Short mmCIF file of C-alpha atoms in Angstrom, two decimals:
data_model
loop_
_atom_site.label_atom_id
_atom_site.label_comp_id
_atom_site.label_asym_id
_atom_site.label_seq_id
_atom_site.Cartn_x
_atom_site.Cartn_y
_atom_site.Cartn_z
CA MET A 1413 0.18 0.08 0.10
CA ARG A 1414 1.15 3.36 -0.65
CA VAL A 1415 1.21 6.22 2.44
CA SER A 1416 2.09 9.43 3.36
CA PRO A 1417 5.29 9.23 5.83
CA ASN A 1418 3.12 10.97 7.94
CA GLN A 1419 1.15 7.68 8.19
CA LEU A 1420 4.10 5.79 8.94
CA ILE A 1421 4.89 4.45 12.18
CA PRO A 1422 8.07 2.28 13.44
CA GLY A 1423 7.97 -1.41 12.64
CA CYS A 1424 6.64 -0.70 8.82
CA MET A 1425 8.46 -2.45 6.27
CA ILE A 1426 9.19 -0.21 2.98
CA THR A 1427 8.78 -2.58 -0.04
CA GLU A 1428 10.17 -0.72 -2.83
CA ASP A 1429 13.23 1.57 -3.13
CA ILE A 1430 12.63 5.46 -2.02
CA ILE A 1431 14.02 7.16 -4.55
CA GLY A 1432 15.29 11.16 -4.13
CA LYS A 1433 15.12 13.81 -6.41
CA THR A 1434 18.37 13.47 -7.71
CA ASN A 1435 17.50 9.85 -8.70
CA HIS A 1436 19.95 8.09 -5.72
CA ILE A 1437 18.26 5.76 -3.01
CA ILE A 1438 17.24 7.47 0.40
CA ILE A 1439 15.55 4.46 1.89
CA ALA A 1440 16.29 1.02 0.27
CA LYS A 1441 13.74 -1.49 -0.23
CA ASN A 1442 12.98 -4.09 2.81
CA THR A 1443 14.25 -1.28 5.58
CA VAL A 1444 12.25 -1.63 8.66
CA ILE A 1445 11.28 2.08 9.30
CA ASN A 1446 12.25 3.73 12.41
CA SER A 1447 11.44 7.06 14.16
CA ASN A 1448 14.66 8.36 12.19
CA HIS A 1449 13.73 7.25 8.89
CA ILE A 1450 10.52 8.88 8.98
CA LEU A 1451 12.24 12.29 9.97
CA VAL A 1452 14.61 11.94 6.71
CA LEU A 1453 11.61 11.26 4.59
CA LYS A 1454 9.90 14.42 5.68
CA ARG A 1455 12.52 16.68 5.11
CA PHE A 1456 13.52 14.75 1.74
CA LEU A 1457 9.92 16.05 0.90
CA ILE A 1458 9.10 12.42 0.13
CA ASP A 1459 5.15 12.36 -0.28
CA LYS A 1460 4.20 8.62 -0.64
CA VAL A 1461 6.01 5.47 -0.25
CA GLN A 1462 4.96 1.79 -0.79
CA VAL A 1463 5.00 -0.38 2.63
CA SER A 1464 3.69 -3.66 3.16
CA ASN A 1465 0.32 -4.27 5.09
CA LYS A 1466 2.14 -5.85 7.91
CA LEU A 1467 4.35 -4.79 10.47
CA MET A 1468 7.75 -6.54 11.11
CA SER A 1469 5.81 -7.85 14.24
CA GLY A 1470 3.36 -9.71 12.00
CA GLU A 1471 0.66 -7.39 13.12
CA LEU A 1472 -1.91 -5.96 10.58
CA PHE A 1473 -0.86 -2.28 9.63
CA VAL A 1474 -3.75 0.14 9.77
CA PRO A 1475 -2.55 3.48 8.54
CA GLN A 1476 -4.30 6.40 10.27
CA GLU A 1477 -6.46 8.70 8.51
CA GLU A 1478 -3.79 11.82 7.47
CA ILE A 1479 -3.91 14.67 9.57
CA GLU A 1480 -2.77 17.74 8.35
CA GLU A 1481 0.40 18.26 10.47
CA GLU A 1482 0.84 22.31 11.93
CA GLU A 1483 3.81 23.72 9.64
CA GLU A 1484 6.98 22.51 11.05
CA THR A 1485 10.33 24.36 11.20
CA ILE A 1486 11.90 21.78 9.74
CA GLU A 1487 14.35 22.12 6.89
CA PRO A 1488 14.27 20.05 3.92
CA ILE A 1489 17.97 18.12 3.68
CA TYR A 1490 19.32 18.08 -0.05
CA PRO A 1491 21.91 15.75 -0.67
CA SER A 1492 25.38 17.06 -1.01
CA PHE A 1493 27.76 16.66 -3.40
CA LEU A 1494 29.61 14.06 -1.43
CA ASP A 1495 26.36 12.06 -0.77
CA VAL A 1496 25.63 12.03 -4.58
CA TYR A 1497 29.38 11.36 -5.31
CA LEU A 1498 29.50 8.10 -3.04
CA GLN A 1499 26.36 7.06 -4.34
CA ALA A 1500 27.59 6.96 -7.63
CA VAL A 1501 30.82 5.63 -6.73
CA VAL A 1502 28.50 2.54 -5.32
CA GLU A 1503 26.60 2.59 -8.83
CA TYR A 1504 29.36 2.35 -10.92
CA LYS A 1505 30.90 -0.61 -8.84
CA LYS A 1506 27.77 -2.46 -9.76
CA MET A 1507 27.67 -1.92 -13.25
CA PHE A 1508 31.37 -2.84 -13.19
CA LYS A 1509 30.76 -6.35 -11.70
CA ASN A 1510 27.99 -6.96 -14.30
CA TRP A 1511 30.10 -5.79 -17.07
CA GLN A 1512 32.82 -8.22 -15.95
CA SER A 1513 30.09 -11.12 -16.22
CA GLY A 1514 29.61 -10.05 -19.82
CA SER A 1515 26.67 -7.80 -19.18
CA PRO A 1516 26.20 -4.83 -21.86
CA VAL A 1517 26.36 -1.01 -21.26
CA LEU A 1518 22.74 0.36 -20.14
CA ILE A 1519 23.26 3.83 -20.83
CA ASN A 1520 20.01 4.74 -19.72
CA GLU A 1521 21.13 3.68 -16.12
CA VAL A 1522 24.31 5.61 -16.58
CA ARG A 1523 22.27 8.54 -17.44
CA LYS A 1524 19.72 8.08 -14.11
CA PHE A 1525 22.70 8.73 -11.81
CA PHE A 1526 25.40 10.54 -13.57
CA LEU A 1527 23.90 13.65 -15.10
CA PRO A 1528 22.55 14.61 -11.70
CA LEU A 1529 26.48 14.68 -10.33
CA ILE A 1530 27.24 16.56 -13.38
CA GLU A 1531 24.66 19.11 -12.62
CA LYS A 1532 26.21 19.18 -9.27
CA VAL A 1533 29.69 19.99 -10.51
CA LEU A 1534 28.64 22.38 -13.01
CA GLU A 1535 27.21 24.43 -10.08
CA SER A 1536 30.05 24.36 -7.75
CA SER A 1537 33.44 24.00 -9.38
CA TYR A 1538 35.25 23.67 -5.98
CA ASP A 1539 33.64 20.50 -5.41
CA ILE A 1540 36.01 19.31 -8.74
CA PHE A 1541 39.59 20.16 -6.53
CA LEU A 1542 38.43 17.98 -3.60
CA LEU A 1543 37.91 14.66 -6.20
CA HIS A 1544 41.21 13.40 -5.11
CA HIS A 1545 40.26 13.41 -1.27
CA TYR A 1546 37.62 10.66 -1.97
CA SER A 1547 39.41 8.18 -4.08
CA THR A 1548 40.46 5.02 -2.01
CA LYS A 1549 43.79 3.02 -3.36
CA GLU A 1550 40.95 -0.39 -2.88
CA ASP A 1551 38.58 1.13 -5.00
CA TYR A 1552 40.31 3.63 -7.06
CA LEU A 1553 38.96 1.88 -10.59
CA TYR A 1554 35.59 3.01 -9.83
CA HIS A 1555 36.53 6.58 -8.30
CA HIS A 1556 38.46 7.41 -11.39
CA SER A 1557 35.54 6.58 -13.69
CA ILE A 1558 33.55 8.93 -11.82
CA ALA A 1559 36.06 11.47 -11.48
CA VAL A 1560 37.07 11.53 -15.15
CA GLY A 1561 33.73 11.72 -16.38
CA LEU A 1562 32.95 15.06 -13.93
CA ILE A 1563 36.42 16.80 -14.89
CA SER A 1564 36.05 16.31 -18.63
CA ALA A 1565 32.48 17.84 -18.12
CA PHE A 1566 33.87 20.38 -16.13
CA ILE A 1567 36.41 21.30 -18.70
CA ALA A 1568 34.22 21.45 -21.62
CA ASN A 1569 31.46 23.56 -19.72
CA ARG A 1570 34.62 25.87 -19.70
CA ILE A 1571 35.24 26.11 -22.94
CA PRO A 1572 32.57 28.12 -25.17
CA VAL A 1573 32.86 25.91 -28.11
CA TYR A 1574 32.22 22.71 -26.07
CA LYS A 1575 29.97 23.94 -23.41
CA LYS A 1576 26.76 22.56 -25.29
CA ASP A 1577 28.62 19.42 -25.52
CA ALA A 1578 29.38 18.94 -21.89
CA ILE A 1579 27.27 16.39 -21.27
CA GLN A 1580 28.54 13.87 -23.73
CA ILE A 1581 31.87 14.68 -23.22
CA GLY A 1582 31.31 13.49 -19.28
CA LEU A 1583 29.52 10.35 -20.13
CA ALA A 1584 32.58 9.66 -22.58
CA GLY A 1585 35.04 10.68 -19.82
CA PHE A 1586 32.89 8.36 -17.30
CA LEU A 1587 32.69 5.28 -19.73
CA SER A 1588 36.46 5.35 -20.91
CA ASP A 1589 37.59 2.70 -18.67
CA CYS A 1590 34.78 0.43 -18.79
CA GLY A 1591 36.65 -2.01 -20.94
CA MET A 1592 38.75 -2.50 -17.87
CA ALA A 1593 35.98 -5.12 -17.07
CA ARG A 1594 37.36 -7.36 -20.18
CA ILE A 1595 41.07 -6.98 -17.91
CA ASP A 1596 41.82 -9.92 -16.11
CA GLU A 1597 41.18 -9.40 -12.39
CA SER A 1598 44.35 -10.64 -11.27
CA ILE A 1599 46.02 -7.54 -13.37
CA LEU A 1600 43.75 -4.90 -12.08
CA HIS A 1601 44.79 -5.36 -8.48
CA LYS A 1602 47.94 -6.38 -8.93
CA GLU A 1603 49.86 -4.76 -5.93
CA THR A 1604 53.30 -4.94 -7.62
CA SER A 1605 54.45 -3.68 -10.73
CA LEU A 1606 53.00 -5.05 -14.14
CA THR A 1607 55.12 -7.45 -16.27
CA GLN A 1608 55.48 -5.97 -19.88
CA LYS A 1609 52.95 -8.92 -20.79
CA GLU A 1610 50.43 -7.29 -18.42
CA TYR A 1611 50.79 -3.82 -19.08
CA GLU A 1612 50.38 -4.42 -23.04
CA GLU A 1613 47.03 -6.31 -21.69
CA VAL A 1614 46.12 -3.04 -19.73
CA ARG A 1615 46.71 -0.94 -23.04
CA LYS A 1616 44.12 -2.65 -24.76
CA HIS A 1617 41.32 -1.16 -22.62
CA PRO A 1618 40.28 1.80 -24.64
CA THR A 1619 40.05 -0.61 -27.58
CA TYR A 1620 37.97 -2.73 -25.35
CA SER A 1621 36.21 0.26 -23.92
CA TYR A 1622 35.00 1.49 -27.35
CA ARG A 1623 33.79 -2.11 -28.61
CA MET A 1624 31.38 -1.92 -25.83
CA ILE A 1625 29.78 1.10 -26.54
CA GLU A 1626 30.15 1.95 -30.15
CA LYS A 1627 26.46 0.93 -30.89
CA ILE A 1628 25.01 3.05 -28.34
CA SER A 1629 23.26 5.62 -29.94
CA VAL A 1630 22.62 8.14 -27.67
CA LEU A 1631 26.40 8.78 -27.60
CA LYS A 1632 27.70 10.85 -30.40
CA ASP A 1633 30.36 9.69 -32.80
CA GLU A 1634 32.75 12.00 -31.42
CA ALA A 1635 31.97 10.88 -27.94
CA LYS A 1636 32.70 7.29 -28.94
CA VAL A 1637 35.96 8.30 -30.61
CA GLY A 1638 36.89 10.61 -27.43
CA ILE A 1639 36.50 6.75 -25.42
CA LEU A 1640 39.13 5.19 -27.90
CA GLN A 1641 41.40 8.08 -27.88
CA HIS A 1642 41.78 9.22 -24.07
CA HIS A 1643 45.31 7.44 -23.56
CA GLU A 1644 46.28 9.24 -26.96
CA ARG A 1645 48.74 12.40 -27.07
CA LEU A 1646 49.21 14.94 -29.36
CA ASP A 1647 52.77 13.79 -29.81
CA GLY A 1648 52.00 10.28 -31.03
CA SER A 1649 53.40 8.64 -27.52
CA GLY A 1650 49.82 7.66 -26.67
CA TYR A 1651 47.84 4.37 -27.50
CA PRO A 1652 46.17 2.39 -28.84
CA MET A 1653 46.99 4.12 -32.44
CA GLY A 1654 49.64 6.55 -31.96
CA VAL A 1655 47.67 9.37 -33.48
CA THR A 1656 49.13 12.80 -33.65
CA ASP A 1657 47.88 16.58 -33.47
CA LYS A 1658 45.16 16.28 -36.73
CA ARG A 1659 43.68 12.92 -35.62
CA PHE A 1660 43.02 13.28 -32.47
CA PRO A 1661 39.91 15.44 -31.78
CA PRO A 1662 38.86 17.65 -29.20
CA TYR A 1663 36.67 15.24 -27.19
CA GLY A 1664 39.88 12.87 -26.82
CA ARG A 1665 42.08 15.77 -25.63
CA ILE A 1666 39.89 16.87 -22.85
CA ILE A 1667 39.45 13.19 -21.70
CA ALA A 1668 43.11 12.80 -21.61
CA ILE A 1669 43.66 15.65 -19.53
CA SER A 1670 41.00 14.40 -16.99
CA ASP A 1671 42.34 11.37 -16.99
CA MET A 1672 45.81 12.05 -16.30
CA TYR A 1673 45.23 14.65 -13.76
CA HIS A 1674 43.03 12.46 -11.56
CA ALA A 1675 45.35 9.40 -11.61
CA MET A 1676 48.35 11.57 -10.49
CA THR A 1677 46.11 13.65 -7.70
CA SER A 1678 44.54 10.35 -6.02
CA GLU A 1679 45.79 7.54 -3.88
CA ARG A 1680 46.30 4.58 -6.02
CA ILE A 1681 47.89 0.95 -4.38
CA TYR A 1682 51.53 2.57 -5.60
CA ARG A 1683 51.38 5.74 -4.90
CA ARG A 1684 49.91 8.46 -2.53
CA LYS A 1685 47.99 11.29 -3.43
CA THR A 1686 49.47 14.56 -4.74
CA SER A 1687 48.35 18.33 -4.74
CA PRO A 1688 46.49 19.32 -7.77
CA PHE A 1689 48.34 22.07 -8.08
CA LYS A 1690 51.70 20.27 -8.02
CA VAL A 1691 50.22 17.85 -10.55
CA VAL A 1692 49.14 20.78 -13.26
CA GLU A 1693 52.59 21.89 -12.80
CA GLU A 1694 53.56 18.87 -14.10
CA ILE A 1695 51.06 18.46 -16.94
CA MET A 1696 52.27 22.02 -17.89
CA GLN A 1697 55.86 21.58 -17.83
CA GLY A 1698 56.69 17.94 -17.89
CA GLN A 1699 54.09 16.58 -20.42
CA PHE A 1700 54.30 19.69 -22.53
CA GLY A 1701 53.72 18.79 -25.98
CA LYS A 1702 51.90 15.59 -25.17
CA PHE A 1703 48.42 17.76 -24.32
CA ASP A 1704 46.61 20.29 -25.77
CA HIS A 1705 48.16 23.66 -23.97
CA LYS A 1706 44.54 25.66 -24.30
CA ILE A 1707 42.75 23.15 -22.58
CA VAL A 1708 45.26 22.78 -19.85
CA ARG A 1709 45.28 26.54 -19.49
CA THR A 1710 41.69 26.42 -19.32
CA PHE A 1711 41.75 23.95 -16.36
CA VAL A 1712 44.53 25.75 -14.64
CA ASP A 1713 42.68 28.98 -14.89
CA SER A 1714 39.56 27.22 -13.29
CA LEU A 1715 41.80 25.48 -10.25
CA THR A 1716 43.35 28.85 -9.44
CA ASN A 1717 40.38 30.97 -9.69
CA TYR A 1718 41.16 32.30 -6.42
CA SER A 1719 41.00 35.97 -5.28
CA THR A 1720 43.38 37.73 -2.92
CA GLY A 1721 42.84 36.82 0.72
CA THR A 1722 42.15 33.03 0.18
CA ARG A 1723 43.88 31.17 2.88
CA VAL A 1724 45.91 28.15 1.78
CA ARG A 1725 48.03 25.48 3.30
CA LEU A 1726 51.47 24.96 1.65
CA SER A 1727 53.44 21.51 0.90
CA ASN A 1728 55.65 22.54 4.32
CA GLY A 1729 52.70 22.64 6.55
CA LEU A 1730 52.77 26.25 6.97
CA LYS A 1731 49.67 28.47 6.26
CA GLY A 1732 48.74 31.81 4.98
CA GLU A 1733 46.77 34.14 2.56
CA ILE A 1734 47.27 35.03 -1.06
CA ILE A 1735 48.37 38.28 -1.53
CA PHE A 1736 49.20 38.43 -5.27
CA ILE A 1737 48.62 36.37 -8.47
CA GLU A 1738 51.13 36.76 -11.58
CA ASP A 1739 48.73 35.73 -14.68
CA SER A 1740 51.84 33.82 -15.97
CA SER A 1741 52.24 31.34 -12.86
CA PRO A 1742 49.03 31.38 -11.20
CA THR A 1743 49.74 28.34 -9.39
CA ARG A 1744 52.56 30.14 -7.92
CA PRO A 1745 51.38 33.39 -6.19
CA MET A 1746 52.95 35.60 -3.43
CA ILE A 1747 51.76 34.22 0.30
CA ARG A 1748 51.88 35.78 3.71
CA LEU A 1749 52.82 33.29 6.16
CA GLU A 1750 50.57 33.14 9.68
CA ASP A 1751 54.01 34.92 11.07
CA GLY A 1752 53.91 37.96 8.79
CA GLU A 1753 56.32 36.68 6.65
CA ILE A 1754 56.23 37.01 2.96
CA ILE A 1755 57.00 34.53 0.59
CA HIS A 1756 56.64 34.04 -3.39
CA LEU A 1757 56.17 30.83 -4.22
CA LYS A 1758 57.67 31.48 -7.85
CA MET A 1759 60.96 31.84 -6.27
CA ILE A 1760 60.72 28.77 -4.09
CA HIS A 1761 60.18 25.94 -6.31
CA ASP A 1762 60.27 22.81 -3.65
CA ILE A 1763 57.60 24.33 -1.80
CA TYR A 1764 53.74 24.55 -3.43
CA ILE A 1765 50.17 24.92 -2.72
CA GLU A 1766 49.24 21.75 -0.97
CA GLU A 1767 45.56 22.96 -0.46
CA ILE A 1768 43.20 25.78 -0.61
CA LEU A 1769 41.56 26.56 2.91
CA ASN A 1770 38.82 28.87 1.63
CA VAL A 1771 37.51 30.41 -1.25
CA THR A 1772 36.49 34.35 -1.06
#
């Protein structure tokens, strides 16, 4: 039977998943309701829920006639970015296990939980630069796909000519590693260095990913090619085809940067997480000629879109506030430390911004 949250009593059993406005599960099927659940349902503004006609005790549940409650001073709860993100990781992990068993990519299921997350990222750019904190070395593979999709959509949205394609580029980034499901699990979770043979097998995953999505009509051809080419490089040093500049279109260029950035910032089995500021500097300098400089610069400008007065923590543990930013070196501003000392990171190469502490 369907009843209002106001008619529920502790001991009722939910018989259908209760889905919130962002299409993620608030309370799962077969949950036995308690008073906290009822409060959550009210705060999420849920109108009706499906429940069993019997209570957990075995007694018949007879809902009382709904009485209009006096207006409460309860503020509705809207899921935070982190809530929706972590739920997306759970959903992706389930999908990945299904792909490993041979199931196809169900694009409508992907869109259902991933598009609300893209919308949240486009609303609040700051969340993008916290993604490396959420990834764990055990579940890196699942976090990585979610993050690459989000970063790709974020970058595309910052480039006027690709803004209208942000959703497609985000979906392509999200699905770029679905082909990893075709790689032997012992390789995916290996804690020591891969052998040459194992490495060559991993390098096949863009092709596997492409094969898994090539017949999905909802994805544009450009998105499919982007999935295939997300490990290519402008200088021809990438894989699987070793294409160069003219044969490496924008979707793939954006996803390539997103993939590299998240991989370098995140904790993995064989490396610790690294500051986003240090990583973008390495991408700009050490990887020069491999990535599209204009796209990299767009991403860097977004990362460094702070103002004077922004508080930061440095790699040496000291804290301070930004007092001057040079356009030519936005990741290395002038900082006033808490003890009053002023340092210019442009002149001190072994210290970098570890994290932004506030946004002003």
